[in-house]
PDB file of C-alpha atoms in Angstrom:
ATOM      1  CA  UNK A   1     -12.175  -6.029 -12.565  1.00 46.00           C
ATOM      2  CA  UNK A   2     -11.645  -2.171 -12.341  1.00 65.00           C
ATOM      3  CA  UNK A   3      -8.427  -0.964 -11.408  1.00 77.00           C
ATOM      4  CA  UNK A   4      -8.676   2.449  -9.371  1.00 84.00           C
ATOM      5  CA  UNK A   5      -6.486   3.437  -6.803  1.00 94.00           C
ATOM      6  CA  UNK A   6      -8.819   4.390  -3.568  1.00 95.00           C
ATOM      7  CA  UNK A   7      -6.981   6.465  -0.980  1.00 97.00           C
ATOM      8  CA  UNK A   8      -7.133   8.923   2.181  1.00 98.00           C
ATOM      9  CA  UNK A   9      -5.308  12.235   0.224  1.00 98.00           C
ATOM     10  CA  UNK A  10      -5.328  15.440   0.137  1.00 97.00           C
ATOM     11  CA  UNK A  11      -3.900  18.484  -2.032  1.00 96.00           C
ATOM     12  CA  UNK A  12       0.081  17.172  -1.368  1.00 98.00           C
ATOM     13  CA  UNK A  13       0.315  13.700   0.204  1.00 98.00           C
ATOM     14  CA  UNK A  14      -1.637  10.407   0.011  1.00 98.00           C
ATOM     15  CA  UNK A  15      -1.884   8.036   2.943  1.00 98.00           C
ATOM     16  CA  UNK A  16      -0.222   4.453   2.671  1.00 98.00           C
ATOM     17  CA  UNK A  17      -0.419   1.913   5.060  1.00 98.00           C
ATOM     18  CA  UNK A  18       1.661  -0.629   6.614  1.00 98.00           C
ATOM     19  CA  UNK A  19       2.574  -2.776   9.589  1.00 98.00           C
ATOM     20  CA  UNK A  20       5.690  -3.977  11.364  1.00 97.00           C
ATOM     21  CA  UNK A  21       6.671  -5.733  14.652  1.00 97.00           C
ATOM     22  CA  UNK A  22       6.061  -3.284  17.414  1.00 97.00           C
ATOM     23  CA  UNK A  23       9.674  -2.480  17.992  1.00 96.00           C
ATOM     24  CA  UNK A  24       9.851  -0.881  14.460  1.00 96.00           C
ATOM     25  CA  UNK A  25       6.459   0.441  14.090  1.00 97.00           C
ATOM     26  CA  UNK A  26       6.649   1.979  17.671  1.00 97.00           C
ATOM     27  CA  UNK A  27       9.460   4.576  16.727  1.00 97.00           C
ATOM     28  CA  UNK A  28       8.972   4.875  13.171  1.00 97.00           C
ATOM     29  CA  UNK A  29       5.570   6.508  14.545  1.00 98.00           C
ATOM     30  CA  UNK A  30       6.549   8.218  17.680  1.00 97.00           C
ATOM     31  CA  UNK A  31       9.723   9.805  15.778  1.00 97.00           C
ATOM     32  CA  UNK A  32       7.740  10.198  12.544  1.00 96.00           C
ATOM     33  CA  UNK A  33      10.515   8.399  10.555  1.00 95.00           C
ATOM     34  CA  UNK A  34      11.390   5.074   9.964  1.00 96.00           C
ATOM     35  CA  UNK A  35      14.512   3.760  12.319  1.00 94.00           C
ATOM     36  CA  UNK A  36      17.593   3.214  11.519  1.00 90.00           C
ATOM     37  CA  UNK A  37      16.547  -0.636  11.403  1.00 91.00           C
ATOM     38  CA  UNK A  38      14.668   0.318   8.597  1.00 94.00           C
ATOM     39  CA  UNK A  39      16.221  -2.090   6.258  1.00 89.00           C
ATOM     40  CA  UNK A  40      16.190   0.642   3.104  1.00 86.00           C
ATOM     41  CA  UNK A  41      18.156  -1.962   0.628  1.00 85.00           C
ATOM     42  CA  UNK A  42      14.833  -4.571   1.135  1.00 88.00           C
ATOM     43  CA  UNK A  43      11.342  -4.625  -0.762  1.00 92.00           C
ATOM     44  CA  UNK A  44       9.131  -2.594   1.295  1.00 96.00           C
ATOM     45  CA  UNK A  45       5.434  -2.599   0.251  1.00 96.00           C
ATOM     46  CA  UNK A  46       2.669  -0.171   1.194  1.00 97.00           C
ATOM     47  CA  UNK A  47      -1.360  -0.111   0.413  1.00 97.00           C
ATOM     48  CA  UNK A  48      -3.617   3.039   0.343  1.00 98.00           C
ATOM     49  CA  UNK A  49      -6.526   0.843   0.881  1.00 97.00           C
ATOM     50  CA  UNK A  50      -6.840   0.559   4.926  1.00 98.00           C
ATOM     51  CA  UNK A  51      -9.045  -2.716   4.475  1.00 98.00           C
ATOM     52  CA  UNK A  52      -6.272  -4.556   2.456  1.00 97.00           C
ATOM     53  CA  UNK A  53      -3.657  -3.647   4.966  1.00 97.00           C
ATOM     54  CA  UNK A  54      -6.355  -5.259   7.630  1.00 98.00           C
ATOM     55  CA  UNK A  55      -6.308  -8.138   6.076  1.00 98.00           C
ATOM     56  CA  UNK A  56      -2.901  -8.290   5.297  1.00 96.00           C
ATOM     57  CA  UNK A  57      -2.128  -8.160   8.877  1.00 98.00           C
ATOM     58  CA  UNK A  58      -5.217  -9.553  10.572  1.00 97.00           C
ATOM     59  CA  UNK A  59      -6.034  -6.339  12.440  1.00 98.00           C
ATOM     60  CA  UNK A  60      -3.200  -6.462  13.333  1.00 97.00           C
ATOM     61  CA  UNK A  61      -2.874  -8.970  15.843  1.00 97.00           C
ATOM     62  CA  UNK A  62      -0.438 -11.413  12.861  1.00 97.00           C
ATOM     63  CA  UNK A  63       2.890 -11.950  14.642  1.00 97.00           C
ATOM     64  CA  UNK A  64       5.698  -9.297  13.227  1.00 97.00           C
ATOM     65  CA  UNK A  65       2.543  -6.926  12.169  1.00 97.00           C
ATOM     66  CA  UNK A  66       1.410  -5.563  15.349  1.00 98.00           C
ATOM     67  CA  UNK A  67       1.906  -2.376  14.986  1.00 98.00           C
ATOM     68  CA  UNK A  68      -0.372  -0.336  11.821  1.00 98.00           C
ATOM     69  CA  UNK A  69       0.590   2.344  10.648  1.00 98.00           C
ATOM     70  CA  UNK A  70      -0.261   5.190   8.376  1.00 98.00           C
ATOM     71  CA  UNK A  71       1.995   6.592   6.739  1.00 98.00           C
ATOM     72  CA  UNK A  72       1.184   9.978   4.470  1.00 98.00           C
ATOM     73  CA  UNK A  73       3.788  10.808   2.027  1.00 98.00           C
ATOM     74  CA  UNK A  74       3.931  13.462  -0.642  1.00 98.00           C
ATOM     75  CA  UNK A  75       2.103  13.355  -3.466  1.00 97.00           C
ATOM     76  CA  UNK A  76       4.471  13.785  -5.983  1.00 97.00           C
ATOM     77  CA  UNK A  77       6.937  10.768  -4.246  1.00 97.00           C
ATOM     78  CA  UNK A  78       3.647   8.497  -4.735  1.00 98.00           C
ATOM     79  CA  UNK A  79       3.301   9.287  -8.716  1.00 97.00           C
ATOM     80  CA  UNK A  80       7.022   8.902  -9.395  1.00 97.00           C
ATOM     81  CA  UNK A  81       6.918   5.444  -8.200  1.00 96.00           C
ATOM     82  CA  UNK A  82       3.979   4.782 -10.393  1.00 95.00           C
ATOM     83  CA  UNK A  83       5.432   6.165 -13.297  1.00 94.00           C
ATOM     84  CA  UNK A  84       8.840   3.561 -12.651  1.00 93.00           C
ATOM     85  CA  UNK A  85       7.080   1.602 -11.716  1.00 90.00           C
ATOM     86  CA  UNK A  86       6.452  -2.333 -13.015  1.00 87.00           C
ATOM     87  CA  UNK A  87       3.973  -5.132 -12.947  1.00 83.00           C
ATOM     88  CA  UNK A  88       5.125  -7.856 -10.643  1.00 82.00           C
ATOM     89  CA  UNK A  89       3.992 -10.247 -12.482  1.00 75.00           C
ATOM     90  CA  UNK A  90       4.154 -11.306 -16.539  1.00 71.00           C
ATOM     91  CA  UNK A  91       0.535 -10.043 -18.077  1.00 76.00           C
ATOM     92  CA  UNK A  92       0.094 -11.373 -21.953  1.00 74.00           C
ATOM     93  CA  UNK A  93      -0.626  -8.133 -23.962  1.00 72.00           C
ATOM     94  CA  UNK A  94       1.329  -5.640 -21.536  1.00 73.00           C
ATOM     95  CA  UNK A  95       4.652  -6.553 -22.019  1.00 66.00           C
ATOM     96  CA  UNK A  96       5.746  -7.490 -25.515  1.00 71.00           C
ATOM     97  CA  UNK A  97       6.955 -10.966 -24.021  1.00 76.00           C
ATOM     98  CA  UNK A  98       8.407 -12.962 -21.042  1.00 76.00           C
ATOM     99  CA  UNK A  99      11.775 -11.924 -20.961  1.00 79.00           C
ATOM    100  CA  UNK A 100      11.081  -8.158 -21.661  1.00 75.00           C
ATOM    101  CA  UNK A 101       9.030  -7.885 -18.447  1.00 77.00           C
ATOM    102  CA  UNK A 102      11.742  -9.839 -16.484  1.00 77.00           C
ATOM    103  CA  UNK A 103      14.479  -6.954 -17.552  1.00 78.00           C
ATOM    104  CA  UNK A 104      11.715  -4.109 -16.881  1.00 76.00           C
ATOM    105  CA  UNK A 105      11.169  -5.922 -13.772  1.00 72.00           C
ATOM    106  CA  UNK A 106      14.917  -5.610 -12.469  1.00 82.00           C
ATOM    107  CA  UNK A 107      15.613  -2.070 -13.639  1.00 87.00           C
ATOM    108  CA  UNK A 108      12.604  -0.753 -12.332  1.00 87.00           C
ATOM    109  CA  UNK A 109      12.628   0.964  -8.337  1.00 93.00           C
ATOM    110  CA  UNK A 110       8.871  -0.217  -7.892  1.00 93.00           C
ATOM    111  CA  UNK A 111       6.312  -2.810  -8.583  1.00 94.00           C
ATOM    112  CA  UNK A 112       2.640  -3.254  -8.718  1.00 93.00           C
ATOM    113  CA  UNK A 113      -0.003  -5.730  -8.101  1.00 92.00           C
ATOM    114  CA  UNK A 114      -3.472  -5.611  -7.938  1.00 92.00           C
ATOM    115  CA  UNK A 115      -5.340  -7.695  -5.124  1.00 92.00           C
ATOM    116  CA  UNK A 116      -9.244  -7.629  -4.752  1.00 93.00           C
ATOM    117  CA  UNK A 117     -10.148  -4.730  -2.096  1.00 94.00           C
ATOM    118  CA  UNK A 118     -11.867  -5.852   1.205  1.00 96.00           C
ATOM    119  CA  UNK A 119     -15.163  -5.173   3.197  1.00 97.00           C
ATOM    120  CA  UNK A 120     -15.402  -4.584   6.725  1.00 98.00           C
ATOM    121  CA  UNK A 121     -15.085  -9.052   6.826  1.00 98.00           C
ATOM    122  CA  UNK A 122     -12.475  -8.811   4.898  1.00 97.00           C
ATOM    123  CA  UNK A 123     -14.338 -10.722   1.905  1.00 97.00           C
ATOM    124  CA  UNK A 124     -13.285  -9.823  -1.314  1.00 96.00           C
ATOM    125  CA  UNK A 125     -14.829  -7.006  -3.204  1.00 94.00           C
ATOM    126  CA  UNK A 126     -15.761  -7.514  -7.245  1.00 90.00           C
ATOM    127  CA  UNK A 127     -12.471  -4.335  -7.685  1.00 89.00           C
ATOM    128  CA  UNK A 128      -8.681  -4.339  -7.093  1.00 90.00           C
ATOM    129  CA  UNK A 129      -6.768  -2.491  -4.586  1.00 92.00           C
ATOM    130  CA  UNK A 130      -3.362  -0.994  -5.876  1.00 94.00           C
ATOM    131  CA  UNK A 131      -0.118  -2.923  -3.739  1.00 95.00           C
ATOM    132  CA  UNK A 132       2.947  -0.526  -4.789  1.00 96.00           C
ATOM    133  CA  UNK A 133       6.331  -2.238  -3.600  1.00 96.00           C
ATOM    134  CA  UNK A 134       9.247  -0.099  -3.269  1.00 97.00           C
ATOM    135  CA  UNK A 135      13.018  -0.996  -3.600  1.00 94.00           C
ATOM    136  CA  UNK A 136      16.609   0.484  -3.644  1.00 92.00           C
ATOM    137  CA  UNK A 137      16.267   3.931  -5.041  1.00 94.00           C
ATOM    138  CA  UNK A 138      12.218   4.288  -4.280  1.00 96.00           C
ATOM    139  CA  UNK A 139      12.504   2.455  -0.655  1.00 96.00           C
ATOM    140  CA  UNK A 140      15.197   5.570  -0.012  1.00 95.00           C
ATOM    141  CA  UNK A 141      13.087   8.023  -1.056  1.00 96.00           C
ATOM    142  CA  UNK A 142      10.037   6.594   0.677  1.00 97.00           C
ATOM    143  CA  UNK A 143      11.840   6.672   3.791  1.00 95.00           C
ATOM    144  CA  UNK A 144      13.817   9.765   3.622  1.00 94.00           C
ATOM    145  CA  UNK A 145      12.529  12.376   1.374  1.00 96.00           C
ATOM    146  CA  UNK A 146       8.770  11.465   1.078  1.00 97.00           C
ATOM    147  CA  UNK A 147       7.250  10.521   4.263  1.00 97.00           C
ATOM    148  CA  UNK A 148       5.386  13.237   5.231  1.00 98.00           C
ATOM    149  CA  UNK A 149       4.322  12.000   8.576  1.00 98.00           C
ATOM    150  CA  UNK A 150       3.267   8.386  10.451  1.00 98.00           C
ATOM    151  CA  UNK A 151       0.702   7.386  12.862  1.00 98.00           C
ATOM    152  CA  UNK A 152       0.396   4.627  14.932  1.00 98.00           C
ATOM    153  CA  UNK A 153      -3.243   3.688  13.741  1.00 98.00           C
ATOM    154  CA  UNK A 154      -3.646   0.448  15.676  1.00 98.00           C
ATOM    155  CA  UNK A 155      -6.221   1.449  18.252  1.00 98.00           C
ATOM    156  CA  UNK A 156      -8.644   2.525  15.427  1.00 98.00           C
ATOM    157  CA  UNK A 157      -8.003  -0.891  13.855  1.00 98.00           C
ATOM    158  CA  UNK A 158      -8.708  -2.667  17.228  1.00 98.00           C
ATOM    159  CA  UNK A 159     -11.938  -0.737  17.528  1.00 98.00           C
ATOM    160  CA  UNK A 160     -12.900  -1.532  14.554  1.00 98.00           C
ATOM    161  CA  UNK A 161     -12.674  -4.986  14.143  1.00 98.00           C
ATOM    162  CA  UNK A 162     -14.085  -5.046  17.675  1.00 98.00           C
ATOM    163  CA  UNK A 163     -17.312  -3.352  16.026  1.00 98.00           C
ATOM    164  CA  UNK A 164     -17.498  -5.683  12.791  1.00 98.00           C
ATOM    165  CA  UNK A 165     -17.036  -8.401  15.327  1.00 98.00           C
ATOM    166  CA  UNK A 166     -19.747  -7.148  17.078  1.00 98.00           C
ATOM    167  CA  UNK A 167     -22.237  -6.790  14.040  1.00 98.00           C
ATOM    168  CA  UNK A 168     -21.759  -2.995  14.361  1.00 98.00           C
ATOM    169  CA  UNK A 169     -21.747  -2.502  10.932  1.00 98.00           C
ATOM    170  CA  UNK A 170     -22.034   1.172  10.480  1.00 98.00           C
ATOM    171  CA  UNK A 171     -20.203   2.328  13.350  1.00 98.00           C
ATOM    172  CA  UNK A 172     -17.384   0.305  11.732  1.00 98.00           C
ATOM    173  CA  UNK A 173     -17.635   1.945   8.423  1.00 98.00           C
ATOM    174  CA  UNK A 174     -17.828   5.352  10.067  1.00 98.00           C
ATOM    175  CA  UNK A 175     -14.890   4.704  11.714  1.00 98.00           C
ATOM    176  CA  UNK A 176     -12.878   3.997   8.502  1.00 98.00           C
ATOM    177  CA  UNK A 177     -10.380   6.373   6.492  1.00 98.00           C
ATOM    178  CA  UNK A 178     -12.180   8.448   3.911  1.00 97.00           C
ATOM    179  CA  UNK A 179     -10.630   6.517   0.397  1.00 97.00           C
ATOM    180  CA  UNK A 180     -11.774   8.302  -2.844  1.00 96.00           C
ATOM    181  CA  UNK A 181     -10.415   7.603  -5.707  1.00 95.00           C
ATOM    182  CA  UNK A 182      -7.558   9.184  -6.524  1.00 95.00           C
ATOM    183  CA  UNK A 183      -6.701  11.314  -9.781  1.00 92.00           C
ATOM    184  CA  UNK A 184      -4.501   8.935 -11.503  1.00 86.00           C
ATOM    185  CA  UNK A 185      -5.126   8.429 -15.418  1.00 81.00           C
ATOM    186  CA  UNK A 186      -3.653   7.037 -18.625  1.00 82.00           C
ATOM    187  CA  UNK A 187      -0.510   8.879 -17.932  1.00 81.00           C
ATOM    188  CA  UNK A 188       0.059   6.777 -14.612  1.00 85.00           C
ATOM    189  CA  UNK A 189      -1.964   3.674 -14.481  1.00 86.00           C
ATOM    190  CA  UNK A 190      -1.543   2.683 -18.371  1.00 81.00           C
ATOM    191  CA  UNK A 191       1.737   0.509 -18.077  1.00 82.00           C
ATOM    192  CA  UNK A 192      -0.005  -1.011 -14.853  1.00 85.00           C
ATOM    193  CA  UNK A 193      -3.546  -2.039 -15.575  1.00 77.00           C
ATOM    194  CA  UNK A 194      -3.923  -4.341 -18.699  1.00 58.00           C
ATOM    195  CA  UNK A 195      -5.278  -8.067 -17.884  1.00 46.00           C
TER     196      UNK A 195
END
């Protein structure tokens, strides 16, 4: 499976996506910051692919994961959690052994899996869609220094799972964030994409 980060970016920021009970999605995107119940000391993970994060949280209509939101933070905040960041999982041939991914794994501010991407059903695709998790130092910066801007995108998602439900096919697809691949090489992808 190819490994290729597809996301809605432009020049300076790249769009993530997450959800979270309405009471903390609500003013995270009318305030265009997270809340102070934004628990910055936990895991936090966020997913530039719009279809993962739909079936992550069922359209969101999953309890706690009502609210979707998109959340466009700077470029430059995105790459430096790639570059620290660390498989979350042991891969044979990446890490030298066991117990050197296990110390990477607790020094390093972010993690990275790599979960098949989604069509408009939700079926797994033949590729993988990047998850980047983000704790202590990274969640911080996520929240204070690189969010750019967040949207309450959980109409769109309604309408479109109310087309695909329909059979609307292409009026679904139009409807969807524009996710090219985005410029990441050797440089940041290398330490994350063996196995």
């Amino acid at each position: 499976m190819t490994h290729v980060i597809r996301a809605l970016h432009t020049e300076t920021t790249v769009t993530v996506y997450q959800a979270y009970a309405p009471p903390l999605g609500l003013p995270a995107a009318r305030d265009g910051r997270f809340p102070a119940a934004w628990k910055r000391e936990r895991m936090t993970w966020v997913k530039p692919s719009f279809l993962w994060m739909m079936y992550r949280c069922g359209w969101g209509e999953k309890e706690n994961q009502e609210t979707v939101l998109a959340v466009e933070i700077a470029r430059d905040g995105f790459e430096w959690a790639l570059r620290n960041a660390c498989m979350s999982h042991y891969v044979r041939g990446l890490h030298p052994d066991e117990a050197s991914w296990k110390r990477e794994l607790r020094q390093a501010p972010a993690r990275v899996q790599w979960d098949p991407e989604r069509d408009l059903h939700l079926n797994p695709l033949p590729h993988r869609s990047l998850q980047l998790g983000l704790a202590g130092e990274a969640a911080g910066r996520y929240a204070d220094e690189w969010t750019v801007s967040i949207t309450d995108v959980t109409p769109v998602a309604h309408e479109i799972h109310a087309l695909v439900r329909s059979g609307d096919l292409d009026a679904a697809s139009a409807l969807l964030p524009k996710e090219t691949p985005y410029p990441a090489g050797e440089e940041l992808l290398g330490h994350l994409t063996a196995g």
